[in-house]
Coordinates of C-alpha atoms in Angstrom, one line a residue:
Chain A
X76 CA -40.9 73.4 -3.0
X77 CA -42.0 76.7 -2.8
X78 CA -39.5 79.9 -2.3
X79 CA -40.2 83.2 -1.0
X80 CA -43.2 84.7 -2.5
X81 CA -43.9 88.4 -1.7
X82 CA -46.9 90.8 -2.3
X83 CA -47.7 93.1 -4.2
X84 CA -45.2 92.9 -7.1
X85 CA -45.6 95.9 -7.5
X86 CA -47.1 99.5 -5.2
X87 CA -47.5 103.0 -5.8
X88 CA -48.3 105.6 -2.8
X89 CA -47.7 109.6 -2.4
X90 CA -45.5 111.0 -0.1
X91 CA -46.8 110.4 4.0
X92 CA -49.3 107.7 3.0
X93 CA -48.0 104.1 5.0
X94 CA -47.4 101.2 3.4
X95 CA -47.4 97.0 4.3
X96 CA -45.1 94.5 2.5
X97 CA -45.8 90.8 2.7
X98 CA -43.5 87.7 2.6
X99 CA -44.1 83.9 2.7
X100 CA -40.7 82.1 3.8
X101 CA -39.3 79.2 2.3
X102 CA -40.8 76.3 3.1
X103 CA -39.0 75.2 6.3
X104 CA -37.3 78.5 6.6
X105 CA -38.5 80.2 9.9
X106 CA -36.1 83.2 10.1
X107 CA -37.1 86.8 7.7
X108 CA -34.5 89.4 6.9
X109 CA -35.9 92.5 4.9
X110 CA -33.5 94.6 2.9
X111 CA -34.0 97.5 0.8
X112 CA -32.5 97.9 -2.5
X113 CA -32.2 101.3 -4.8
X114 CA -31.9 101.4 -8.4
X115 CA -28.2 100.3 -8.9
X116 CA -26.9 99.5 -5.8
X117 CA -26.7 96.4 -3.0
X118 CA -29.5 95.5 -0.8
X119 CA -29.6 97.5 2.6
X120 CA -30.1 95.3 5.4
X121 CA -33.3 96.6 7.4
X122 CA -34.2 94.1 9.7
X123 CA -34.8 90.4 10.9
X124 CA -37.3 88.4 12.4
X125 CA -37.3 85.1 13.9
X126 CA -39.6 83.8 16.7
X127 CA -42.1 86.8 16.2
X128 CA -39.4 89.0 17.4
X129 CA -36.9 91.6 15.8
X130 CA -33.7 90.2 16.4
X131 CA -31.5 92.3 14.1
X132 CA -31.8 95.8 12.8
X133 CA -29.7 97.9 10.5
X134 CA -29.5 101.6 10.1
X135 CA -33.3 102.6 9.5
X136 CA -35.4 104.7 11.3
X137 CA -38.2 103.8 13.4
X138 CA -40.4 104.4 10.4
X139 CA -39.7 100.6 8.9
X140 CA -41.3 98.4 11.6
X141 CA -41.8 95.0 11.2
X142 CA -43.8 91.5 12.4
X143 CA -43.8 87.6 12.3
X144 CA -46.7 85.8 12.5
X145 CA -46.8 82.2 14.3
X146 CA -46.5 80.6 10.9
X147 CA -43.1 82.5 10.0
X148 CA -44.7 85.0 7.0
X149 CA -43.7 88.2 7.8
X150 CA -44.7 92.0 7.3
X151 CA -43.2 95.5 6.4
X152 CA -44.4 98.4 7.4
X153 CA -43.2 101.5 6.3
X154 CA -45.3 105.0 7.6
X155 CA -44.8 108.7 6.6
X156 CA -43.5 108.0 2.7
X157 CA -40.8 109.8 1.6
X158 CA -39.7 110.0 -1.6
X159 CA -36.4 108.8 -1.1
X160 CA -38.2 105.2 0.0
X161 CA -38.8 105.0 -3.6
X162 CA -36.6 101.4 -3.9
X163 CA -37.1 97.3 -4.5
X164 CA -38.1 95.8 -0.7
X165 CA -36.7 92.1 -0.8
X166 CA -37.2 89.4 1.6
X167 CA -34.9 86.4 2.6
X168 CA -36.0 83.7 4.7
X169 CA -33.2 81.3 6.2
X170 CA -33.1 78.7 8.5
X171 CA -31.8 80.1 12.2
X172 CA -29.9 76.7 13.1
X173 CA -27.5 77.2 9.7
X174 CA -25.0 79.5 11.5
X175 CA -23.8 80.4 8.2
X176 CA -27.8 81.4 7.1
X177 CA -27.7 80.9 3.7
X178 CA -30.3 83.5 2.3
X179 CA -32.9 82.8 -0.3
X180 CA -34.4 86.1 -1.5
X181 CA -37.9 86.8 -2.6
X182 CA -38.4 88.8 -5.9
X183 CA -39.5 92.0 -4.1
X184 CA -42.3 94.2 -4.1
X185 CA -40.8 97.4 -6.1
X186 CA -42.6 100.2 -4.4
X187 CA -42.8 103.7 -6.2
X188 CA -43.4 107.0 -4.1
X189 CA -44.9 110.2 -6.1
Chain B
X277 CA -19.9 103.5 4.9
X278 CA -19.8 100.3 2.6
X279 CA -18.3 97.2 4.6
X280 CA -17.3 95.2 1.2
X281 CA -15.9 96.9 -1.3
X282 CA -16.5 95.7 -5.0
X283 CA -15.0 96.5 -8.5
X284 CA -15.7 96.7 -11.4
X285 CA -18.5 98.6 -11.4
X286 CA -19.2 96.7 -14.7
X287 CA -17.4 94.7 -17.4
X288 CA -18.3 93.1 -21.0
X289 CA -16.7 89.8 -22.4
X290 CA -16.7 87.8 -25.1
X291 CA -18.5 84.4 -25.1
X292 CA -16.1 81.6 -23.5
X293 CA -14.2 84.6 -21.5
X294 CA -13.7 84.4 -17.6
X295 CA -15.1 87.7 -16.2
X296 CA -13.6 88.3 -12.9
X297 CA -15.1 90.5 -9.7
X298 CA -13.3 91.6 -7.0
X299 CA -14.2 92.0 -3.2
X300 CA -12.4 93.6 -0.3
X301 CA -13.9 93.8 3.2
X302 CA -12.4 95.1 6.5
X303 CA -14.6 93.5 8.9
X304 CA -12.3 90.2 10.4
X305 CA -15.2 89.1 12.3
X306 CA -17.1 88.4 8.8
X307 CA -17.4 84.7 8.5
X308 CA -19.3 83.9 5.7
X309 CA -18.8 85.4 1.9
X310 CA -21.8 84.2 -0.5
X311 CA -22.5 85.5 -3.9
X312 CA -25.6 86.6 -5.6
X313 CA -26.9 86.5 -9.8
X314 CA -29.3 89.1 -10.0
X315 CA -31.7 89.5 -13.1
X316 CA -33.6 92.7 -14.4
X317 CA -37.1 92.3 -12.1
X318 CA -35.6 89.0 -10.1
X319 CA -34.8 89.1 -6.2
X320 CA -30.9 88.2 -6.6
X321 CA -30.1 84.2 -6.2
X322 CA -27.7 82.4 -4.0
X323 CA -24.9 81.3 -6.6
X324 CA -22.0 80.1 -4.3
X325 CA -20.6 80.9 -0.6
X326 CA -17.3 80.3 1.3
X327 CA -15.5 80.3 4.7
X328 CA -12.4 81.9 5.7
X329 CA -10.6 78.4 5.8
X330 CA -11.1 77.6 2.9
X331 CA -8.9 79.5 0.0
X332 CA -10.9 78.7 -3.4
X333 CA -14.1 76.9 -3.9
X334 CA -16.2 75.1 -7.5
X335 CA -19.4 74.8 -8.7
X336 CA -19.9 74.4 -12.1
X337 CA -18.6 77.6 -14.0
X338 CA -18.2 79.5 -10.9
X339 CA -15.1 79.8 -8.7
X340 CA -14.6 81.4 -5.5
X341 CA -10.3 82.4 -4.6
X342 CA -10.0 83.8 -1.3
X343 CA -7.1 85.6 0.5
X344 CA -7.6 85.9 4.2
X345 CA -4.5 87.8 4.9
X346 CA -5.3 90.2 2.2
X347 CA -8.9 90.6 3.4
X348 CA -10.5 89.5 -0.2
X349 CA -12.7 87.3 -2.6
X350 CA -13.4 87.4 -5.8
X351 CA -15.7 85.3 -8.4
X352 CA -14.7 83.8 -11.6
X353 CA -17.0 83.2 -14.3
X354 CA -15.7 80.1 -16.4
X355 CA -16.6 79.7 -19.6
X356 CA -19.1 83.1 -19.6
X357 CA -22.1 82.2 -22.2
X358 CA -24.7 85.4 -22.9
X359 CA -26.9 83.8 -20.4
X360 CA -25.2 84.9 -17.6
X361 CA -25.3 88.5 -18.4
X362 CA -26.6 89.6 -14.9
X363 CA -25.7 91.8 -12.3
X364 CA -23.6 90.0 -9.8
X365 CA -23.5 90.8 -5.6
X366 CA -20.7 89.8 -3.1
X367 CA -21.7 89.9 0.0
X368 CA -20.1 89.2 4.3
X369 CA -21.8 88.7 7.1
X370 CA -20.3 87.5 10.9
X371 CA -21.6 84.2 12.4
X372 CA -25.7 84.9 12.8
X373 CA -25.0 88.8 11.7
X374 CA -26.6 90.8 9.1
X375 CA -25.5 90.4 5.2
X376 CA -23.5 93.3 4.1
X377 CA -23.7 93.4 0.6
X378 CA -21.0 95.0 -2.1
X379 CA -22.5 97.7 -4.7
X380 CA -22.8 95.1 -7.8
X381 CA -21.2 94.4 -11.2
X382 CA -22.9 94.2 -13.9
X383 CA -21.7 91.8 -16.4
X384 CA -22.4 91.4 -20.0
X385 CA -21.3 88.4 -22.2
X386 CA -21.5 89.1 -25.8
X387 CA -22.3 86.4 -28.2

């Protein structure tokens, strides 16, 4: 049973370069959040997905944009870098019938910004 | 402004001890409380959740107590063992809302 896989592991860009994040849900999992974690704190919820659409978003500028494809993978993108973006990107995928939506996370994709 | 609150910021035992972390939240419509083990380079793992009726939850070494009235949850680690030195999350979210996660504890178990 596989869990959520995301891609690159790893990603290093300059300042105002863009950048795409991948996930693969859980299998049977057809709801994505994406949070974004700095070094030493909680995850920041960004935004989630379910049904190709955005159907949550927390407090993050129209720079993070997001999409689900048919099969329920999903993508960040993330334009004009700034430094302070510099942080781990997780993915959780859930299923949207569990009220409760337990989350399984991904082991992110720790991008770097010079 | 951080919708759980969570303390310590870290804490070291001994082998066998019972580390415990601490949550507060203001939020009444939050339904849901899970925690998450998170490892140096690991996305963090679902280690236990609870509802609002229910005031303390088991599984295996970990133990969820819950006081509604006081608006807080915390996690006991029983039996500690070095392996589960980690950095550990509450978390709250409302019925289908967003997870709102606390800042962390790290934990260290020393041998």
């Amino acid at each position: 049973d596989a869990g959520v896989t995301q891609s690159p592991t790893h990603l290093i860009k300059t300042r105002g370069q863009q950048v795409t994040l991948r996930c693969s849900p859980k299998s049977g999992h057809d709801t994505v959040s994406w949070y974004q974690q700095a070094l030493g704190q909680g995850p920041q919820f960004i935004f989630q997905y379910y049904e190709e659409e955005e159907r949550q978003r927390g407090n993050f500028p129209d720079r993070f944009s997001g999409h689900q494809f048919p099969n329920y993978s999903s993508e960040l993108n993330v334009n004009a870098l700034l430094l302070g973006d510099s942080a781990l990107y997780l993915c959780a995928s859930s299923l949207a019938r569990d009220a409760n939506q337990p989350q399984h996370f991904g082991d992110g994709t720790r991008l770097s910004i010079l | 402004q951080q919708q759980v609150k969570q303390s310590p910021q870290s804490l070291i035992v001994q082998k066998g001890g019972i580390p415990i972390i601490n949550c507060a939240y203001e939020n009444t419509a939050f339904d849901y409380f899970p925690w998450y083990q998170q490892f140096p380079g690991k996305g963090p793992a679902l280690l236990i959740a609870i509802r609002p009726d229910v005031s303390e939850k088991k599984e295996g070494r970990f133990t969820i107590s819950f006081n509604k009235s006081a608006k807080q949850f915390s996690l006991h680690i029983m039996d500690s063992q070095p392996g589960d030195s980690a950095t550990y999350f509450c978390a709250a979210s409302p019925v289908w809302g967003k997870l709102q996660f606390g800042a962390g504890t790290q934990v260290v178990v020393t041998p």
